[in-house]
PDB file of C-alpha atoms in Angstrom:
ATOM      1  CA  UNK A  14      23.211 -22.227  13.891  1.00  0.00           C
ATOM      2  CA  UNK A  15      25.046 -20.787  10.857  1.00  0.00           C
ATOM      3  CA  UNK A  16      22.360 -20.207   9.022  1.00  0.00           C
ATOM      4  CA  UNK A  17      20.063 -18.427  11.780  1.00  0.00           C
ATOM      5  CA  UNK A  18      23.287 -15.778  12.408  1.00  0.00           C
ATOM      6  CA  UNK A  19      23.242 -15.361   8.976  1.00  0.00           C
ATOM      7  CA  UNK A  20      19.853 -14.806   8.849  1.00  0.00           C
ATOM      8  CA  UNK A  21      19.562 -12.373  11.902  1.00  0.00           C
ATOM      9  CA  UNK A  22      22.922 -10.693  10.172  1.00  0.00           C
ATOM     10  CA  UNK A  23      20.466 -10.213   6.920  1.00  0.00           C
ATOM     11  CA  UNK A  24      17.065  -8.665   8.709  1.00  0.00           C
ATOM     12  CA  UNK A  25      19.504  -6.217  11.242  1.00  0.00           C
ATOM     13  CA  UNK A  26      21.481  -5.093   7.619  1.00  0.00           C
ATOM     14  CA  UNK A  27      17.792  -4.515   6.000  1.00  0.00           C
ATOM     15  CA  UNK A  28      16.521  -2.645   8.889  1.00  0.00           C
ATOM     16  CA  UNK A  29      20.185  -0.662   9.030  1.00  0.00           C
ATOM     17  CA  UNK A  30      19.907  -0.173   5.234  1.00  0.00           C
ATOM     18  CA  UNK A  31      15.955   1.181   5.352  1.00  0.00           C
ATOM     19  CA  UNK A  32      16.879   3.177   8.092  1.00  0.00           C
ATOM     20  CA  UNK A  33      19.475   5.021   6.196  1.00  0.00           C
ATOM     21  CA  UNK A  34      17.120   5.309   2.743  1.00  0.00           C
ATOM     22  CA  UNK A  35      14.569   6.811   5.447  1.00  0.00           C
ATOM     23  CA  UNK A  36      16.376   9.408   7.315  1.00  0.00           C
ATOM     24  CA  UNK A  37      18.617  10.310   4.475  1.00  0.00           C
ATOM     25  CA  UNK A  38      18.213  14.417   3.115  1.00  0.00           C
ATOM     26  CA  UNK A  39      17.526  12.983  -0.165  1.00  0.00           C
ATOM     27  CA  UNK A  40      14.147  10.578   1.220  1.00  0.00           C
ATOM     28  CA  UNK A  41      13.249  13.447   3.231  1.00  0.00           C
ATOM     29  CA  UNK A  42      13.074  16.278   1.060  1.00  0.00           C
ATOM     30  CA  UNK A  43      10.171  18.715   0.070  1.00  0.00           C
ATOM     31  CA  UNK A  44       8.533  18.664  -2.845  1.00  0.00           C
ATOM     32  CA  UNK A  45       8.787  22.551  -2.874  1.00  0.00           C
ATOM     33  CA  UNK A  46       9.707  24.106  -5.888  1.00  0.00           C
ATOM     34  CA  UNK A  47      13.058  26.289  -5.189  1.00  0.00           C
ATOM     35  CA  UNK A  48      13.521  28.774  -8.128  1.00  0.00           C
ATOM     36  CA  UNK A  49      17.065  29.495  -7.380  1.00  0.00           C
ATOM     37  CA  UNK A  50      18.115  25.910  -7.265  1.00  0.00           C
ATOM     38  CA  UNK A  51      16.312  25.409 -10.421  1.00  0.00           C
ATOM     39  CA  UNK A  52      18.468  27.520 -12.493  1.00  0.00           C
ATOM     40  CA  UNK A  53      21.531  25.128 -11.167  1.00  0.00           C
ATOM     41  CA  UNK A  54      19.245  22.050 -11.889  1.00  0.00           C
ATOM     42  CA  UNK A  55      16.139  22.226 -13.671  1.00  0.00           C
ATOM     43  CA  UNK A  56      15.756  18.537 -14.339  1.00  0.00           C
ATOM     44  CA  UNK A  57      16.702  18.060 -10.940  1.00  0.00           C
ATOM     45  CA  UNK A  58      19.350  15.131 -11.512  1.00  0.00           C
ATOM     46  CA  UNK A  59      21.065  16.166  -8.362  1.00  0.00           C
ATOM     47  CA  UNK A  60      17.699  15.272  -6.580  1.00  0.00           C
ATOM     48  CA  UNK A  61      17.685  19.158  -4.918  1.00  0.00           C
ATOM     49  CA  UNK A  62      13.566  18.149  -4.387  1.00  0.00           C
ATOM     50  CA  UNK A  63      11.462  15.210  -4.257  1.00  0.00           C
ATOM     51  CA  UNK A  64       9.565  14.366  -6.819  1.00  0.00           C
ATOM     52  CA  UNK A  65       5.861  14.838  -7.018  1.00  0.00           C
ATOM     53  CA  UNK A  66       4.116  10.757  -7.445  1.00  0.00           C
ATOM     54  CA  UNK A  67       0.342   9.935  -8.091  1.00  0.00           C
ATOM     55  CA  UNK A  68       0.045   6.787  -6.147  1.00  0.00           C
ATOM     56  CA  UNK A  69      -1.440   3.718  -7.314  1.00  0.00           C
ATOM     57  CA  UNK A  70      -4.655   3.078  -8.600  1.00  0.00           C
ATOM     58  CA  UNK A  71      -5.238   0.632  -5.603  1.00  0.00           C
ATOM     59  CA  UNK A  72      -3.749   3.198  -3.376  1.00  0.00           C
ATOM     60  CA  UNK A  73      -5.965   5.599  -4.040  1.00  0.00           C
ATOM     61  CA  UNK A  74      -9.059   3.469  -4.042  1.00  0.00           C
ATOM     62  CA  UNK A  75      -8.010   1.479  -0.762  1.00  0.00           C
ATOM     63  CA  UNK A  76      -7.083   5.024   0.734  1.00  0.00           C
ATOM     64  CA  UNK A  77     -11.005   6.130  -0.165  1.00  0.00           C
ATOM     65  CA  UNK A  78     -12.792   2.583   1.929  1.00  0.00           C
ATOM     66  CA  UNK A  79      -9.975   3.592   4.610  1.00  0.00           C
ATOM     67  CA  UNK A  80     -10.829   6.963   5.175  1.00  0.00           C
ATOM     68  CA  UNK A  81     -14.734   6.788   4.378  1.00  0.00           C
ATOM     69  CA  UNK A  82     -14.596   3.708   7.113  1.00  0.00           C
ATOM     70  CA  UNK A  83     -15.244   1.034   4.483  1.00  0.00           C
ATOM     71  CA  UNK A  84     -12.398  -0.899   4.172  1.00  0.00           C
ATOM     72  CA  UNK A  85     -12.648  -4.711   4.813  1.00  0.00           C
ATOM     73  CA  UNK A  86      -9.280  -5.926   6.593  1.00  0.00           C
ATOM     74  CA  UNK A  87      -9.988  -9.505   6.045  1.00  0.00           C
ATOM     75  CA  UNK A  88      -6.612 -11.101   4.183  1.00  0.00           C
ATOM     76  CA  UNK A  89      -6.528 -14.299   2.169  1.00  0.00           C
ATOM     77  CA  UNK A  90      -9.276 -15.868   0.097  1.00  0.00           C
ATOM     78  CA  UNK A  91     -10.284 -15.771  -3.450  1.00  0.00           C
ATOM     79  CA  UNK A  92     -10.415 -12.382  -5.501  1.00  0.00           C
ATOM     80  CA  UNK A  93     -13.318 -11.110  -7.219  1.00  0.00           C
ATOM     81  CA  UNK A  94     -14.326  -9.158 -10.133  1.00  0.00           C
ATOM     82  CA  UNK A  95     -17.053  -6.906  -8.303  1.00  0.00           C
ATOM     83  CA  UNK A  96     -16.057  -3.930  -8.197  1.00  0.00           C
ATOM     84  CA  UNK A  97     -17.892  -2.913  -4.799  1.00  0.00           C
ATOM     85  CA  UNK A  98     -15.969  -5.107  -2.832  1.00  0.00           C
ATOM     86  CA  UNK A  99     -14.863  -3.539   0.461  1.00  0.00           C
ATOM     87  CA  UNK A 100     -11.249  -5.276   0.810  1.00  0.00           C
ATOM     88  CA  UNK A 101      -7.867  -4.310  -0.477  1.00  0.00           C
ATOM     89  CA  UNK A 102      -7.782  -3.727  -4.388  1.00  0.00           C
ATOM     90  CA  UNK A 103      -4.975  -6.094  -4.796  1.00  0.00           C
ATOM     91  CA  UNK A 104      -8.009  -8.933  -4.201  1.00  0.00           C
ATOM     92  CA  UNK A 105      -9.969  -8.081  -7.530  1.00  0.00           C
ATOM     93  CA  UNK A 106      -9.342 -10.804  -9.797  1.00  0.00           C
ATOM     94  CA  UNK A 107      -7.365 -10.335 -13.430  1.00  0.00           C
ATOM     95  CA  UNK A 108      -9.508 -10.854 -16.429  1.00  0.00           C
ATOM     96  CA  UNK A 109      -8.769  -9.681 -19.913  1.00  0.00           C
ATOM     97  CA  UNK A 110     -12.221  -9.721 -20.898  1.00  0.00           C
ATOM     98  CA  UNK A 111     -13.808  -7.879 -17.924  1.00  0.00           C
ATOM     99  CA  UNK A 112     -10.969  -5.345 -16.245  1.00  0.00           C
ATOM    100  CA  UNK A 113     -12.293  -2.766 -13.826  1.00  0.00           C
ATOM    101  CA  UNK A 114     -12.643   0.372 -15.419  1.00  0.00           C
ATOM    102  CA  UNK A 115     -11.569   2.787 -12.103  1.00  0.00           C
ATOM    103  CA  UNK A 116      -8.310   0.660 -11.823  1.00  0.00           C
ATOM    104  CA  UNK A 117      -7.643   1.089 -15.231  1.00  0.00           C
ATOM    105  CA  UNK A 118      -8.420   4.892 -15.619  1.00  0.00           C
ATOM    106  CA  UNK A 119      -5.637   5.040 -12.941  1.00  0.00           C
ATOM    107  CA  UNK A 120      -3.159   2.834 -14.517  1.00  0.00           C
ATOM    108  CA  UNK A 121      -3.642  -0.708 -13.816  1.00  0.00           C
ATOM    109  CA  UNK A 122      -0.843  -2.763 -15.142  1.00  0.00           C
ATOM    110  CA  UNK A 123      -1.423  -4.795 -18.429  1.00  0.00           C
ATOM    111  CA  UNK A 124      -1.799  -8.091 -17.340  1.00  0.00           C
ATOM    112  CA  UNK A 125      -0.846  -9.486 -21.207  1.00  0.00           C
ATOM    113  CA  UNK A 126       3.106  -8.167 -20.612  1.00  0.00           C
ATOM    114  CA  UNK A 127       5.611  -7.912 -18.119  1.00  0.00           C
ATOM    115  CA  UNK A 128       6.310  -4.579 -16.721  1.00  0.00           C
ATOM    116  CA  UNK A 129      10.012  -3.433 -15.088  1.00  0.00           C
ATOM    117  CA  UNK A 130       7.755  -0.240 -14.328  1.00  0.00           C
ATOM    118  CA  UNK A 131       4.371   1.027 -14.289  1.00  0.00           C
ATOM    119  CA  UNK A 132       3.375   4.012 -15.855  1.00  0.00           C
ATOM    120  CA  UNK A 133       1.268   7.329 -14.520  1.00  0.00           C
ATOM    121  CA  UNK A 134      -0.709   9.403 -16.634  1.00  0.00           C
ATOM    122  CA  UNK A 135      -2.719  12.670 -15.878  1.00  0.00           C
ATOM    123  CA  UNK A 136      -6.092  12.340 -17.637  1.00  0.00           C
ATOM    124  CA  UNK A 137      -9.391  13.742 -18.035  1.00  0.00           C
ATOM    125  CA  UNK A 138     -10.905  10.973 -17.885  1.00  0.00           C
ATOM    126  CA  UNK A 139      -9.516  10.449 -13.951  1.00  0.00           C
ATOM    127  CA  UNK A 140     -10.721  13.911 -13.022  1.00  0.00           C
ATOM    128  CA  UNK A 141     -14.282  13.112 -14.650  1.00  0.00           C
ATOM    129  CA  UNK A 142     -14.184   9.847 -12.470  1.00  0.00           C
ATOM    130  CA  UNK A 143     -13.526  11.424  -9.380  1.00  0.00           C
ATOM    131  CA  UNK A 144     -16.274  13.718 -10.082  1.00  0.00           C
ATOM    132  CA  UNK A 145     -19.008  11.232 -11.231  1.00  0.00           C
ATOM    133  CA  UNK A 146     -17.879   7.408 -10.162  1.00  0.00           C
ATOM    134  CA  UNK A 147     -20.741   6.019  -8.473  1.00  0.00           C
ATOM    135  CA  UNK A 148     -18.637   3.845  -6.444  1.00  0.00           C
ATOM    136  CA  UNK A 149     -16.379   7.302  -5.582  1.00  0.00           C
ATOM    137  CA  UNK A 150     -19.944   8.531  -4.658  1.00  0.00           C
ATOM    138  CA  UNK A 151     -20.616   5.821  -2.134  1.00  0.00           C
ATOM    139  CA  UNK A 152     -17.145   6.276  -0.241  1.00  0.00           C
ATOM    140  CA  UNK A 153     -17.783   9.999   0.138  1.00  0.00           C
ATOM    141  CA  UNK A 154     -21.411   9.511   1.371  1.00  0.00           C
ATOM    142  CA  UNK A 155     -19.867   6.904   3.422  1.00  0.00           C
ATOM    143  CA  UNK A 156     -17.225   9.544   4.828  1.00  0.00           C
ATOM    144  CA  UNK A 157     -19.987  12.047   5.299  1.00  0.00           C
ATOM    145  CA  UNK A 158     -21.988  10.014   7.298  1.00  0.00           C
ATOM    146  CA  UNK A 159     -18.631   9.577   9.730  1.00  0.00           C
ATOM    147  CA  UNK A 160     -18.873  13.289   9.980  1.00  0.00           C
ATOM    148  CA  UNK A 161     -22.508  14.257  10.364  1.00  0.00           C
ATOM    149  CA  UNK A 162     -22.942  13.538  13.867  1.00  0.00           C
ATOM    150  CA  UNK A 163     -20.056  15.959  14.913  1.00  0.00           C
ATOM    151  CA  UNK A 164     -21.087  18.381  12.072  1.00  0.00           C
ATOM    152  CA  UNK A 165     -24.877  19.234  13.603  1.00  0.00           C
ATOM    153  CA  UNK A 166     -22.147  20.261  16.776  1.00  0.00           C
ATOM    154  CA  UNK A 167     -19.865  21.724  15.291  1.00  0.00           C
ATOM    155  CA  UNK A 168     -19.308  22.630  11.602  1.00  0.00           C
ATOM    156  CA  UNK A 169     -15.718  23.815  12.066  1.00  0.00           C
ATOM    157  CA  UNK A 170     -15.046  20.823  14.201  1.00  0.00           C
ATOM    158  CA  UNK A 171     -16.520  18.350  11.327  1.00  0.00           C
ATOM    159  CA  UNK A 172     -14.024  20.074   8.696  1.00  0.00           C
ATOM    160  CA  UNK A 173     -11.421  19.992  10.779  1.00  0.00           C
ATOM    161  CA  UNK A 174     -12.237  16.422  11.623  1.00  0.00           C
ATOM    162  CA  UNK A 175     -12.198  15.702   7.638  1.00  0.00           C
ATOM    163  CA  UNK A 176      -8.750  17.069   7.108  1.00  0.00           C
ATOM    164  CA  UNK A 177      -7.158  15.232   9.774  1.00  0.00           C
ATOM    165  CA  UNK A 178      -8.719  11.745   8.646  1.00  0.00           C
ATOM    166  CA  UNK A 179      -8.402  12.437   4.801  1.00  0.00           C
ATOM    167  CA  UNK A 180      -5.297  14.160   4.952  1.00  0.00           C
ATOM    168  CA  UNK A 181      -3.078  14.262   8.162  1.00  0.00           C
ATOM    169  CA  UNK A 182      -3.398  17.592   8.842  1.00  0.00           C
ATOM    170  CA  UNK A 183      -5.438  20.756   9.987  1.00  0.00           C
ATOM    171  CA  UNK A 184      -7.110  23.076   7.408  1.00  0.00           C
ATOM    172  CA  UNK A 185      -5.047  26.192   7.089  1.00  0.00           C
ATOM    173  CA  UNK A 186      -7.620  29.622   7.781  1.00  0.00           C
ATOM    174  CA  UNK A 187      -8.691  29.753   3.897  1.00  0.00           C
ATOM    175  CA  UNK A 188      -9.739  26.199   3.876  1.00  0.00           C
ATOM    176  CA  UNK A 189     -11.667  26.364   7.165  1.00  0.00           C
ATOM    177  CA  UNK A 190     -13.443  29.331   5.888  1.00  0.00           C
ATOM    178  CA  UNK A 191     -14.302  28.028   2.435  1.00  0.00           C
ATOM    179  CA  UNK A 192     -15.689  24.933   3.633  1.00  0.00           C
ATOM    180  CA  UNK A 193     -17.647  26.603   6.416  1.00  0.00           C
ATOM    181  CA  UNK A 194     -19.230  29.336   3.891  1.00  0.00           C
ATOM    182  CA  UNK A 195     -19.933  26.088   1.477  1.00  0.00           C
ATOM    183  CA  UNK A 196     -21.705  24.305   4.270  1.00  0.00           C
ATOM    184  CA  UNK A 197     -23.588  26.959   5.994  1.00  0.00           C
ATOM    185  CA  UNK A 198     -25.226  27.939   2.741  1.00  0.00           C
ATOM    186  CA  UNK A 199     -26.807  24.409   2.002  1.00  0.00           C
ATOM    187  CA  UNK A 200     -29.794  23.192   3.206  1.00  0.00           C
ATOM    188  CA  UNK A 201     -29.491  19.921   3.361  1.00  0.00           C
ATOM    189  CA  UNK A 202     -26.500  18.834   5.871  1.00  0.00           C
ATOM    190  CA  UNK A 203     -25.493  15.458   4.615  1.00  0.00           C
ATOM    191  CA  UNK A 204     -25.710  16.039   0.715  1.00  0.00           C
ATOM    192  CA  UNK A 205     -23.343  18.708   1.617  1.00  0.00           C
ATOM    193  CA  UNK A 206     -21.102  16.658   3.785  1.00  0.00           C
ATOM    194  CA  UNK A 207     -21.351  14.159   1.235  1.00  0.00           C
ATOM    195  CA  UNK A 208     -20.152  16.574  -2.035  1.00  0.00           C
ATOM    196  CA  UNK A 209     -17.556  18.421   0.397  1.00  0.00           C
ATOM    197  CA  UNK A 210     -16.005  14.935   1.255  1.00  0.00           C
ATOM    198  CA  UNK A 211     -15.986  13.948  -2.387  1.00  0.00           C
ATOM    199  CA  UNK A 212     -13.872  17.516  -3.007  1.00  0.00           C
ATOM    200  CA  UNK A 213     -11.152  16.087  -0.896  1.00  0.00           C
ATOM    201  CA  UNK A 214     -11.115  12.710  -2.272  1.00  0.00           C
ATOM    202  CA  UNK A 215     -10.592  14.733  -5.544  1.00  0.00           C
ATOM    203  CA  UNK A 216      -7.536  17.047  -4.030  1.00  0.00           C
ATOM    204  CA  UNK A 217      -4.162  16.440  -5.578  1.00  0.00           C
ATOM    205  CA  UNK A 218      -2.985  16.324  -2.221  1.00  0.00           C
ATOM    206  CA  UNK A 219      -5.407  13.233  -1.523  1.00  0.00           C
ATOM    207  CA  UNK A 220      -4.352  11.523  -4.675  1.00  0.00           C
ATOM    208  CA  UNK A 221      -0.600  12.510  -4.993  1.00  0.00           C
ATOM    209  CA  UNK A 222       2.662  11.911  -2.401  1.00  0.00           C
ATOM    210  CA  UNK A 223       3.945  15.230  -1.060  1.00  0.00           C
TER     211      UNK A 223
END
């Protein structure tokens, strides 16, 4: 009986102490850049903003199967080293010999050393692979296909439709009209989808926490 009051004492002091982190000023600021509290803090030690963070490698591949519909749930089981597997990344299998190249581009930890943190470069190479991938090419043909039935409706519906599933949020009135002028002016539907789709896997928004 101690132990289980101690234990129900433990998870109601986690969920008290995440609680806190999350509603805190500091957890919830912008990432906004404030001019006039820069020239207090330019290195922002006093945490006046929130940081700007590229998320993980497997992030940002797992986010691509989620939104382009082609994410395998299924938990458990072996890994694998192929690298057009549909589940989680965390299930591709470590080997020294034969790493895969997109998770490394973005970081992958060195499985030879211990890490206390992992690292985050901005590279050309990244910007080239979001461009060209062939995998990265099947998830946004894979998201355009999502959209191409609603798209032959309604273009501005299809964009808007896009935004909301890539991105949590309506296009603002440039966006809308960029991506509508884009689309209209191609003649085939789907090969347009499927580039546009890729542009927004390749956003900084898509890529990077606000």
């Amino acid at each position: 009986d101690f132990l289980a009051s101690q234990l129900v004492a433990s998870k109601w002091q986690l969920k008290t102490i995440h609680k806190l982190i999350m509603t805190s000023s500091v957890y919830m600021q912008s990432t906004a850049w404030d001019e006039q509290r820069a020239k207090v803090d330019r290195e922002n030690k006093l945490y006046w903003r929130r940081p700007v963070l590229r998320l993980e490698g497997e992030a940002i591949r797992d986010s691509m199967l989620a939104v382009s519909g082609q994410l395998d749930p299924t938990m458990f089981g072996p890994g694998t080293l192929d690298e057009s597997m549909r589940r989680r990344s965390i299930y591709f299998f470590v080997k020294r010999s034969k790493l895969i190249p997109m998770m490394m581009l973005f970081d992958w930890p060195d499985s030879l050393q211990g890490l206390g943190q992992r690292s985050s470069t901005t590279v050309a190479p990244q910007a080239l692979a979001l461009m060209n991938h062939p995998q990265i090419q099947a998830y946004a043909q894979a998201f355009a296909r999502q959209l191409l039935p609603v798209a032959k409706k309604s273009l501005q519906r299809a964009v808007d439709k896009a935004y909301l599933t890539a991105l949590a949020r309506h296009p603002d009135p440039t966006e809308l009209g960029d991506a509508l002028d884009y689309l209209r002016d191609q003649s085939d539907l789907e090969s347009a989808l499927t580039r546009y789709c890729q542009t927004i896997f390749a956003l900084n928004e898509f890529i990077y926490v606000e």
